[in-house]
Amino acid sequence: MTYLPGASFAPFFFPNGKRIIFSSNHLAPRGPEFDLFAVDIDGSHLEQITFAGGFDGFPVFSPDGKTLSMSSNRKDVIEKDGTSVYRVNGMPAGPTDTNVFLVDWVDDVRDPTASTPPPRPTMEQTHDADDFAAIVNYLADDARDGRGVGTKGLDQALATLEQQLKVWGLEPGNAGSFRQEFEVTTKVERGAKTAMELDGKPLAAADFTPLASSASSLVKGAIEPVGWGIVDVDAKLDDYKGKNVKGKIALVHRFVPPDAKLEAPAAGRLGDLRYKAFIARGKGATGLIVIDDGDLKQDEAPLPSLAAAESESGIPIVVITRKAGAALGLRKGGGHRAILAVALEPVRAKTTNLVAVVRAGAAQKQPGVVVLGAHLDHLGMGGPSALDKEPGIHNGADDNASGVAGLMQAAQALVKKRAELARDVYIVAFSAEEMGALGSEYYVKHAPTKEPIVAMLNMDMIGRMRNNIVHVNGGGSATEWKDLVEAACKAAKVSCTIGGSGYGPSDHMPFYIAGSPVLFFFTGSHSDYHTATDDADKINAIGGARIAAIATDVAFATANRKEALTYVKAPPEAMGSGDVRRRGASLGTIPSYSEEPNLPPGMVLSDVAPDGPAAKAGLKGGDRIVALGTAEIRSVSDLMFVLESAKPGTEVKVTFVRAGKTQTVTATYGVPRSRR
């Protein structure tokens, strides 16, 4: 809550639960002068309450918040016969008396009718926390539309940050501009040629929808019902047993069988329609029809939304209503036929990385630049990455308004030190991180400077500090990081855990793959992650401000090193903890989430883990895997479906394309990182 010198003690909540009043001598840490202070529960807006000489302490509010009691050695005395006596009762006043006082409390004395109310009172000691909270509150306001790519809210946030960087004196970092534009696919729409027929009868548009992962193609054929469309050894389910769907259109129930008693992770995995399409395609089906009619005791689920773009499954997939299926008696057999015509139209949108630079002003410059970054985008109204499926504004206060607030504070601090900087420091607010770190990948491939990037520092979700701890991942990506980070953490009075490779699902990874040492500042996940409840009122502003100070100090120290950092390529660290049974196997591949719309099917590798199965087999970044054994691989999802059912220690033939030539190698599946 506080990082003040001296002693701060006797905290008590305000009746509204949003502020704390306490006693402190931080203005004169070695003396006995204690006054009352108040601070917001996020560590911002420190305010001095009492100013009397001596001791004020142990504040307690009445339940209605109208009265404050406190202990104090202040005295209301008069002189009588050469002795100090209390004015009220005439009793002698001792030199060290401490008494209990009651005072009327007025919570806010600002004029509420003023057209522009004056700012809240605060003190220099929490200035950084105040600014951090203000930036988070702005970015995580409902008016920002969840900062989804393509929204006005994201554009507004970008313009506001750009203007502030100009005011502080930063220079444009991309060929005279603060903006680096690129295109992404934000969604797919149902094209006019999308249609469906069952037994020669057209279905109304309201009775069916293609999935975003559907192939855009036309198929005709017989319909073959295959139950729930699940094949899984562990769950002892095989709905394709005794069925032949080759050249046919498979018909499956939506979700999972209610009597299978599957745990939530298994139910989510086996009920995934991309998984069911992968199984159907592998069995030779030419298309997939899905109906929510496997458990008629449940209300019918709405047809899936077609808002977000997903990796293509290779066959047309449509979900139809119970009414449409029941009208033709699809579940009763009888040689039904279907025509599926899916025409999905990708919607491309421009989005922007915000790029500024603090130019080095030291007399003796060093080669290379330092990049300090955080992603500005979030989920908008939710979508497939949201962990709550009800649509609503996802404000992303921690993910990642907090990181951007830290980035802005670092920018302001570094520009004040530019005369001492030996290397330029680029300040980058990335877009499209939630779509697969697309903005940072684009930046790495289209860097605005030819100078090598000597280090990249990333702040992502730094707003929920607990127990005064921040996790600094990537500490193993350079041998010098530990000493540099520990010194900065000590200065900030924060405990830091330092370690790990430079791999990880955020904007630092493209830089690490490209050969730059990286750090990733992170305060941990929480139950509000990727939900509509990740709001500003849960942010630890003073903790975030301390992390920003650490990142600033490390960036400054790195920029002024005479020697370059020693890059270390290390395998991804194991995820999770505890003795937990894990599924499947690993190949040690690092997928690319490139947004190039004309790429052929397959999974492109951005890198391979050192000493992993893929690396040992000779695969490398840039290769495009198109098959594992007999399973066609068209996307990252396909690869994951294969790995989930694979066994460590078994061999697999990997078919891939390198420089336009198809090649084959044999790899041995490894143990998933979380099982090591």
mmCIF file of C-alpha atoms in Angstrom, residues 25-325:
data_model
loop_
_atom_site.group_PDB
_atom_site.id
_atom_site.type_symbol
_atom_site.label_atom_id
_atom_site.label_comp_id
_atom_site.label_asym_id
_atom_site.label_seq_id
_atom_site.Cartn_x
_atom_site.Cartn_y
_atom_site.Cartn_z
ATOM 1 C CA ASN A 25 6.037 10.167 10.421
ATOM 2 C CA HIS A 26 7.330 9.853 6.841
ATOM 3 C CA LEU A 27 7.725 13.630 6.491
ATOM 4 C CA ALA A 28 10.334 13.510 9.292
ATOM 5 C CA PRO A 29 11.244 9.819 9.554
ATOM 6 C CA ARG A 30 13.672 10.160 12.463
ATOM 7 C CA GLY A 31 11.411 12.312 14.601
ATOM 8 C CA PRO A 32 8.316 11.886 16.801
ATOM 9 C CA GLU A 33 6.082 14.021 14.565
ATOM 10 C CA PHE A 34 3.198 11.735 13.525
ATOM 11 C CA ASP A 35 0.227 12.972 11.510
ATOM 12 C CA LEU A 36 -2.787 11.300 9.941
ATOM 13 C CA PHE A 37 -2.781 10.575 6.207
ATOM 14 C CA ALA A 38 -5.263 8.970 3.812
ATOM 15 C CA VAL A 39 -4.618 6.984 0.640
ATOM 16 C CA ASP A 40 -6.761 5.169 -1.935
ATOM 17 C CA ILE A 41 -6.713 1.387 -1.675
ATOM 18 C CA ASP A 42 -4.777 1.247 -4.980
ATOM 19 C CA GLY A 43 -1.968 3.260 -3.344
ATOM 20 C CA SER A 44 -2.775 6.547 -5.090
ATOM 21 C CA HIS A 45 -3.848 10.001 -3.880
ATOM 22 C CA LEU A 46 -1.951 10.305 -0.615
ATOM 23 C CA GLU A 47 -3.404 13.176 1.419
ATOM 24 C CA GLN A 48 -2.270 14.718 4.708
ATOM 25 C CA ILE A 49 -5.189 14.996 7.143
ATOM 26 C CA THR A 50 -3.722 16.531 10.324
ATOM 27 C CA PHE A 51 -1.024 19.174 10.690
ATOM 28 C CA ALA A 52 -0.711 19.676 14.466
ATOM 29 C CA GLY A 53 2.661 19.342 16.143
ATOM 30 C CA GLY A 54 3.336 16.159 18.081
ATOM 31 C CA PHE A 55 1.546 12.834 17.757
ATOM 32 C CA ASP A 56 -1.739 11.955 16.013
ATOM 33 C CA GLY A 57 -2.527 8.260 15.637
ATOM 34 C CA PHE A 58 -4.920 5.301 15.871
ATOM 35 C CA PRO A 59 -7.716 6.780 13.721
ATOM 36 C CA VAL A 60 -11.124 5.049 13.747
ATOM 37 C CA PHE A 61 -14.264 6.072 11.839
ATOM 38 C CA SER A 62 -17.767 5.827 13.236
ATOM 39 C CA PRO A 63 -19.932 3.376 11.264
ATOM 40 C CA ASP A 64 -21.807 6.211 9.543
ATOM 41 C CA GLY A 65 -18.555 7.908 8.519
ATOM 42 C CA LYS A 66 -19.516 11.251 10.073
ATOM 43 C CA THR A 67 -17.108 11.157 13.012
ATOM 44 C CA LEU A 68 -13.438 10.264 13.384
ATOM 45 C CA SER A 69 -11.823 9.308 16.669
ATOM 46 C CA MET A 70 -8.074 9.458 17.182
ATOM 47 C CA SER A 71 -5.402 9.558 19.818
ATOM 48 C CA SER A 72 -3.329 12.729 20.071
ATOM 49 C CA ASN A 73 -1.001 14.562 22.437
ATOM 50 C CA ARG A 74 -2.247 17.936 21.246
ATOM 51 C CA LYS A 75 -3.573 20.026 24.158
ATOM 52 C CA ASP A 76 -6.245 22.684 24.663
ATOM 53 C CA VAL A 77 -4.795 24.290 27.794
ATOM 54 C CA ILE A 78 -4.712 27.558 29.682
ATOM 55 C CA GLU A 79 -2.242 28.788 32.273
ATOM 56 C CA LYS A 80 -3.532 28.913 35.839
ATOM 57 C CA ASP A 81 -1.299 29.754 38.774
ATOM 58 C CA GLY A 82 1.747 28.960 36.655
ATOM 59 C CA THR A 83 0.420 25.529 35.673
ATOM 60 C CA SER A 84 -0.988 24.311 32.370
ATOM 61 C CA VAL A 85 -4.524 23.030 32.895
ATOM 62 C CA TYR A 86 -7.114 21.743 30.452
ATOM 63 C CA ARG A 87 -9.508 24.524 29.511
ATOM 64 C CA VAL A 88 -12.559 22.253 29.679
ATOM 65 C CA ASN A 89 -12.184 20.817 33.179
ATOM 66 C CA GLY A 90 -9.280 22.639 34.837
ATOM 67 C CA MET A 91 -7.315 19.422 35.405
ATOM 68 C CA PRO A 92 -3.505 19.616 35.214
ATOM 69 C CA ALA A 93 -2.052 18.801 31.787
ATOM 70 C CA GLY A 94 1.016 16.548 31.830
ATOM 71 C CA PRO A 95 3.859 17.050 29.337
ATOM 72 C CA THR A 96 3.330 13.620 27.684
ATOM 73 C CA ASP A 97 -0.460 13.276 27.906
ATOM 74 C CA THR A 98 -2.120 11.441 25.010
ATOM 75 C CA ASN A 99 -5.902 11.708 24.846
ATOM 76 C CA VAL A 100 -8.761 10.515 22.677
ATOM 77 C CA PHE A 101 -10.414 13.089 20.411
ATOM 78 C CA LEU A 102 -13.596 13.103 18.329
ATOM 79 C CA VAL A 103 -13.798 15.263 15.207
ATOM 80 C CA ASP A 104 -16.536 15.849 12.662
ATOM 81 C CA TRP A 105 -15.640 14.363 9.277
ATOM 82 C CA VAL A 106 -16.545 15.877 5.906
ATOM 83 C CA ASP A 107 -15.464 13.418 3.237
ATOM 84 C CA ASP A 108 -15.175 15.797 0.263
ATOM 85 C CA VAL A 109 -15.097 19.572 0.611
ATOM 86 C CA ARG A 110 -14.889 20.246 -3.133
ATOM 87 C CA ASP A 111 -17.813 22.126 -4.657
ATOM 88 C CA PRO A 112 -19.920 19.509 -6.506
ATOM 89 C CA THR A 113 -21.708 22.232 -8.496
ATOM 90 C CA ALA A 114 -18.513 23.602 -10.047
ATOM 91 C CA SER A 115 -18.414 23.196 -13.831
ATOM 92 C CA THR A 116 -14.883 21.838 -13.526
ATOM 93 C CA PRO A 117 -14.331 20.400 -10.045
ATOM 94 C CA PRO A 118 -10.792 20.935 -8.772
ATOM 95 C CA PRO A 119 -8.527 17.886 -8.830
ATOM 96 C CA ARG A 120 -8.420 15.618 -5.841
ATOM 97 C CA PRO A 121 -5.782 16.532 -3.268
ATOM 98 C CA THR A 122 -2.647 14.424 -3.383
ATOM 99 C CA MET A 123 1.020 14.480 -2.434
ATOM 100 C CA GLU A 124 4.263 14.111 -4.343
ATOM 101 C CA GLN A 125 4.937 10.724 -2.738
ATOM 102 C CA THR A 126 2.118 9.095 -4.744
ATOM 103 C CA HIS A 127 2.377 11.177 -7.919
ATOM 104 C CA ASP A 128 3.419 8.150 -9.996
ATOM 105 C CA ALA A 129 0.595 6.028 -8.591
ATOM 106 C CA ASP A 130 -1.885 8.837 -9.313
ATOM 107 C CA ASP A 131 -0.750 9.029 -12.937
ATOM 108 C CA PHE A 132 -0.752 5.242 -13.297
ATOM 109 C CA ALA A 133 -4.332 5.049 -12.012
ATOM 110 C CA ALA A 134 -5.446 7.904 -14.280
ATOM 111 C CA ILE A 135 -4.098 6.199 -17.415
ATOM 112 C CA VAL A 136 -5.663 2.857 -16.486
ATOM 113 C CA ASN A 137 -8.992 4.537 -15.713
ATOM 114 C CA TYR A 138 -8.982 6.226 -19.125
ATOM 115 C CA LEU A 139 -7.980 3.150 -21.117
ATOM 116 C CA ALA A 140 -10.308 0.797 -19.222
ATOM 117 C CA ASP A 141 -13.350 3.060 -19.423
ATOM 118 C CA ASP A 142 -16.403 1.641 -21.212
ATOM 119 C CA ALA A 143 -16.059 4.512 -23.693
ATOM 120 C CA ARG A 144 -12.939 2.808 -25.118
ATOM 121 C CA ASP A 145 -15.063 -0.121 -26.418
ATOM 122 C CA GLY A 146 -12.731 -2.679 -24.841
ATOM 123 C CA ARG A 147 -9.950 -1.431 -27.181
ATOM 124 C CA GLY A 148 -10.726 -4.144 -29.706
ATOM 125 C CA VAL A 149 -8.888 -3.952 -33.022
ATOM 126 C CA GLY A 150 -11.003 -1.903 -35.412
ATOM 127 C CA THR A 151 -12.958 -0.074 -32.683
ATOM 128 C CA LYS A 152 -13.214 3.686 -32.236
ATOM 129 C CA GLY A 153 -12.130 3.205 -28.636
ATOM 130 C CA LEU A 154 -8.748 1.808 -29.662
ATOM 131 C CA ASP A 155 -8.292 4.681 -32.124
ATOM 132 C CA GLN A 156 -9.158 7.201 -29.389
ATOM 133 C CA ALA A 157 -6.680 5.629 -26.995
ATOM 134 C CA LEU A 158 -3.970 5.678 -29.652
ATOM 135 C CA ALA A 159 -4.550 9.365 -30.417
ATOM 136 C CA THR A 160 -4.555 10.322 -26.731
ATOM 137 C CA LEU A 161 -1.294 8.519 -26.010
ATOM 138 C CA GLU A 162 0.337 9.940 -29.133
ATOM 139 C CA GLN A 163 -0.547 13.480 -28.093
ATOM 140 C CA GLN A 164 0.818 12.940 -24.588
ATOM 141 C CA LEU A 165 4.113 11.589 -25.913
ATOM 142 C CA LYS A 166 4.430 14.693 -28.094
ATOM 143 C CA VAL A 167 3.817 16.939 -25.073
ATOM 144 C CA TRP A 168 6.562 15.174 -23.142
ATOM 145 C CA GLY A 169 9.018 15.722 -25.975
ATOM 146 C CA LEU A 170 9.410 12.245 -27.439
ATOM 147 C CA GLU A 171 10.097 12.053 -31.153
ATOM 148 C CA PRO A 172 8.183 10.036 -33.770
ATOM 149 C CA GLY A 173 9.843 6.653 -34.122
ATOM 150 C CA ASN A 174 8.737 5.438 -37.553
ATOM 151 C CA ALA A 175 10.072 7.486 -40.482
ATOM 152 C CA GLY A 176 8.792 10.771 -39.083
ATOM 153 C CA SER A 177 5.511 9.317 -37.812
ATOM 154 C CA PHE A 178 4.327 8.014 -34.458
ATOM 155 C CA ARG A 179 2.294 5.357 -36.268
ATOM 156 C CA GLN A 180 3.185 2.044 -37.879
ATOM 157 C CA GLU A 181 0.150 0.714 -39.746
ATOM 158 C CA PHE A 182 -0.514 -2.889 -40.739
ATOM 159 C CA GLU A 183 -3.541 -4.983 -41.685
ATOM 160 C CA VAL A 184 -5.232 -7.843 -39.850
ATOM 161 C CA THR A 185 -8.338 -9.941 -40.375
ATOM 162 C CA THR A 186 -10.789 -8.862 -37.695
ATOM 163 C CA LYS A 187 -13.713 -11.098 -38.617
ATOM 164 C CA VAL A 188 -15.357 -13.079 -41.371
ATOM 165 C CA GLU A 189 -18.800 -12.404 -42.777
ATOM 166 C CA ARG A 190 -21.340 -14.648 -44.405
ATOM 167 C CA GLY A 191 -21.151 -14.123 -48.139
ATOM 168 C CA ALA A 192 -24.203 -13.873 -50.379
ATOM 169 C CA LYS A 193 -23.503 -17.285 -51.939
ATOM 170 C CA THR A 194 -23.693 -19.089 -48.594
ATOM 171 C CA ALA A 195 -26.632 -21.506 -48.786
ATOM 172 C CA MET A 196 -27.765 -24.924 -47.621
ATOM 173 C CA GLU A 197 -30.201 -27.542 -48.882
ATOM 174 C CA LEU A 198 -31.515 -30.642 -47.127
ATOM 175 C CA ASP A 199 -33.122 -33.214 -49.400
ATOM 176 C CA GLY A 200 -33.514 -30.561 -52.069
ATOM 177 C CA LYS A 201 -35.206 -28.025 -49.783
ATOM 178 C CA PRO A 202 -33.394 -24.733 -49.113
ATOM 179 C CA LEU A 203 -32.929 -23.748 -45.467
ATOM 180 C CA ALA A 204 -33.814 -20.246 -44.352
ATOM 181 C CA ALA A 205 -30.784 -18.142 -43.476
ATOM 182 C CA ALA A 206 -31.975 -17.933 -39.855
ATOM 183 C CA ASP A 207 -31.910 -21.737 -39.520
ATOM 184 C CA PHE A 208 -28.199 -22.287 -40.124
ATOM 185 C CA THR A 209 -24.828 -20.625 -39.855
ATOM 186 C CA PRO A 210 -21.365 -21.561 -41.042
ATOM 187 C CA LEU A 211 -18.551 -21.498 -38.492
ATOM 188 C CA ALA A 212 -15.752 -18.977 -38.769
ATOM 189 C CA SER A 213 -13.375 -21.948 -39.151
ATOM 190 C CA SER A 214 -15.366 -23.424 -42.041
ATOM 191 C CA ALA A 215 -13.798 -23.882 -45.449
ATOM 192 C CA SER A 216 -15.332 -21.740 -48.159
ATOM 193 C CA SER A 217 -16.409 -24.363 -50.679
ATOM 194 C CA LEU A 218 -19.354 -26.276 -52.119
ATOM 195 C CA VAL A 219 -19.989 -29.932 -51.235
ATOM 196 C CA LYS A 220 -22.827 -32.311 -52.041
ATOM 197 C CA GLY A 221 -23.401 -35.736 -50.623
ATOM 198 C CA ALA A 222 -25.171 -38.214 -48.423
ATOM 199 C CA ILE A 223 -25.547 -37.428 -44.724
ATOM 200 C CA GLU A 224 -24.044 -39.925 -42.260
ATOM 201 C CA PRO A 225 -25.055 -39.503 -38.556
ATOM 202 C CA VAL A 226 -22.109 -40.196 -36.215
ATOM 203 C CA GLY A 227 -23.500 -39.401 -32.773
ATOM 204 C CA TRP A 228 -21.440 -36.779 -30.975
ATOM 205 C CA GLY A 229 -18.584 -36.988 -33.479
ATOM 206 C CA ILE A 230 -16.005 -37.764 -30.780
ATOM 207 C CA VAL A 231 -13.076 -40.181 -30.834
ATOM 208 C CA ASP A 232 -11.059 -40.274 -27.600
ATOM 209 C CA VAL A 233 -9.293 -43.217 -25.989
ATOM 210 C CA ASP A 234 -9.169 -41.741 -22.475
ATOM 211 C CA ALA A 235 -12.904 -40.965 -22.479
ATOM 212 C CA LYS A 236 -13.629 -44.376 -24.052
ATOM 213 C CA LEU A 237 -15.661 -42.739 -26.793
ATOM 214 C CA ASP A 238 -15.637 -43.667 -30.489
ATOM 215 C CA ASP A 239 -18.680 -42.426 -32.347
ATOM 216 C CA TYR A 240 -17.165 -43.416 -35.694
ATOM 217 C CA LYS A 241 -16.893 -47.107 -34.832
ATOM 218 C CA GLY A 242 -18.714 -49.069 -37.519
ATOM 219 C CA LYS A 243 -19.404 -45.894 -39.507
ATOM 220 C CA ASN A 244 -18.088 -44.937 -42.930
ATOM 221 C CA VAL A 245 -18.143 -41.213 -43.661
ATOM 222 C CA LYS A 246 -15.673 -41.198 -46.531
ATOM 223 C CA GLY A 247 -17.033 -38.926 -49.249
ATOM 224 C CA LYS A 248 -20.082 -38.113 -47.096
ATOM 225 C CA ILE A 249 -21.253 -35.240 -44.921
ATOM 226 C CA ALA A 250 -20.982 -36.140 -41.229
ATOM 227 C CA LEU A 251 -23.854 -35.203 -38.894
ATOM 228 C CA VAL A 252 -22.957 -34.712 -35.203
ATOM 229 C CA HIS A 253 -24.536 -33.517 -31.979
ATOM 230 C CA ARG A 254 -23.253 -30.256 -30.561
ATOM 231 C CA PHE A 255 -21.374 -30.327 -27.203
ATOM 232 C CA VAL A 256 -20.613 -33.626 -25.380
ATOM 233 C CA PRO A 257 -22.738 -36.555 -24.137
ATOM 234 C CA PRO A 258 -24.245 -35.709 -20.714
ATOM 235 C CA ASP A 259 -23.776 -39.262 -19.419
ATOM 236 C CA ALA A 260 -20.032 -39.321 -20.168
ATOM 237 C CA LYS A 261 -19.287 -37.481 -16.882
ATOM 238 C CA LEU A 262 -16.421 -35.531 -18.407
ATOM 239 C CA GLU A 263 -14.494 -32.971 -16.393
ATOM 240 C CA ALA A 264 -14.685 -29.393 -17.656
ATOM 241 C CA PRO A 265 -11.315 -29.353 -19.515
ATOM 242 C CA ALA A 266 -12.133 -32.605 -21.326
ATOM 243 C CA ALA A 267 -15.662 -31.434 -22.131
ATOM 244 C CA GLY A 268 -14.313 -28.210 -23.603
ATOM 245 C CA ARG A 269 -11.705 -30.029 -25.674
ATOM 246 C CA LEU A 270 -13.980 -32.788 -27.002
ATOM 247 C CA GLY A 271 -16.912 -30.440 -27.591
ATOM 248 C CA ASP A 272 -14.824 -27.996 -29.631
ATOM 249 C CA LEU A 273 -16.356 -27.926 -33.111
ATOM 250 C CA ARG A 274 -12.924 -27.410 -34.668
ATOM 251 C CA TYR A 275 -11.897 -30.698 -33.025
ATOM 252 C CA LYS A 276 -15.006 -32.458 -34.340
ATOM 253 C CA ALA A 277 -14.278 -31.100 -37.824
ATOM 254 C CA PHE A 278 -10.664 -32.304 -37.553
ATOM 255 C CA ILE A 279 -11.858 -35.824 -36.679
ATOM 256 C CA ALA A 280 -14.472 -35.808 -39.458
ATOM 257 C CA ARG A 281 -11.962 -34.612 -42.047
ATOM 258 C CA GLY A 282 -9.480 -37.248 -40.918
ATOM 259 C CA LYS A 283 -12.145 -39.927 -41.408
ATOM 260 C CA GLY A 284 -12.715 -38.747 -44.981
ATOM 261 C CA ALA A 285 -15.857 -36.633 -44.522
ATOM 262 C CA THR A 286 -16.335 -33.823 -47.033
ATOM 263 C CA GLY A 287 -18.436 -31.635 -44.736
ATOM 264 C CA LEU A 288 -19.895 -31.392 -41.227
ATOM 265 C CA ILE A 289 -23.429 -30.591 -40.032
ATOM 266 C CA VAL A 290 -23.943 -29.865 -36.320
ATOM 267 C CA ILE A 291 -27.234 -29.794 -34.382
ATOM 268 C CA ASP A 292 -27.819 -29.169 -30.669
ATOM 269 C CA ASP A 293 -30.168 -32.142 -30.316
ATOM 270 C CA GLY A 294 -28.145 -34.604 -28.274
ATOM 271 C CA ASP A 295 -29.789 -33.664 -24.970
ATOM 272 C CA LEU A 296 -33.342 -32.505 -25.551
ATOM 273 C CA LYS A 297 -33.826 -31.829 -21.828
ATOM 274 C CA GLN A 298 -31.644 -28.752 -22.284
ATOM 275 C CA ASP A 299 -32.808 -25.561 -23.962
ATOM 276 C CA GLU A 300 -31.365 -25.177 -27.431
ATOM 277 C CA ALA A 301 -28.201 -23.065 -27.528
ATOM 278 C CA PRO A 302 -28.159 -20.110 -29.933
ATOM 279 C CA LEU A 303 -26.381 -20.610 -33.231
ATOM 280 C CA PRO A 304 -22.694 -19.645 -32.924
ATOM 281 C CA SER A 305 -21.636 -16.120 -33.745
ATOM 282 C CA LEU A 306 -19.673 -15.495 -36.924
ATOM 283 C CA ALA A 307 -17.731 -12.520 -35.602
ATOM 284 C CA ALA A 308 -14.127 -13.638 -35.299
ATOM 285 C CA ALA A 309 -11.741 -15.122 -37.827
ATOM 286 C CA GLU A 310 -10.355 -18.566 -37.002
ATOM 287 C CA SER A 311 -7.967 -20.978 -38.671
ATOM 288 C CA GLU A 312 -9.663 -22.842 -41.503
ATOM 289 C CA SER A 313 -10.673 -26.466 -40.823
ATOM 290 C CA GLY A 314 -10.477 -27.723 -44.413
ATOM 291 C CA ILE A 315 -14.137 -28.746 -44.810
ATOM 292 C CA PRO A 316 -17.415 -26.778 -44.754
ATOM 293 C CA ILE A 317 -19.005 -26.707 -41.283
ATOM 294 C CA VAL A 318 -22.554 -25.543 -40.597
ATOM 295 C CA VAL A 319 -24.641 -25.510 -37.436
ATOM 296 C CA ILE A 320 -28.404 -25.801 -37.951
ATOM 297 C CA THR A 321 -31.383 -25.370 -35.638
ATOM 298 C CA ARG A 322 -33.262 -28.246 -34.048
ATOM 299 C CA LYS A 323 -36.329 -27.185 -35.998
ATOM 300 C CA ALA A 324 -34.538 -27.496 -39.327
ATOM 301 C CA GLY A 325 -33.158 -30.924 -38.465
#
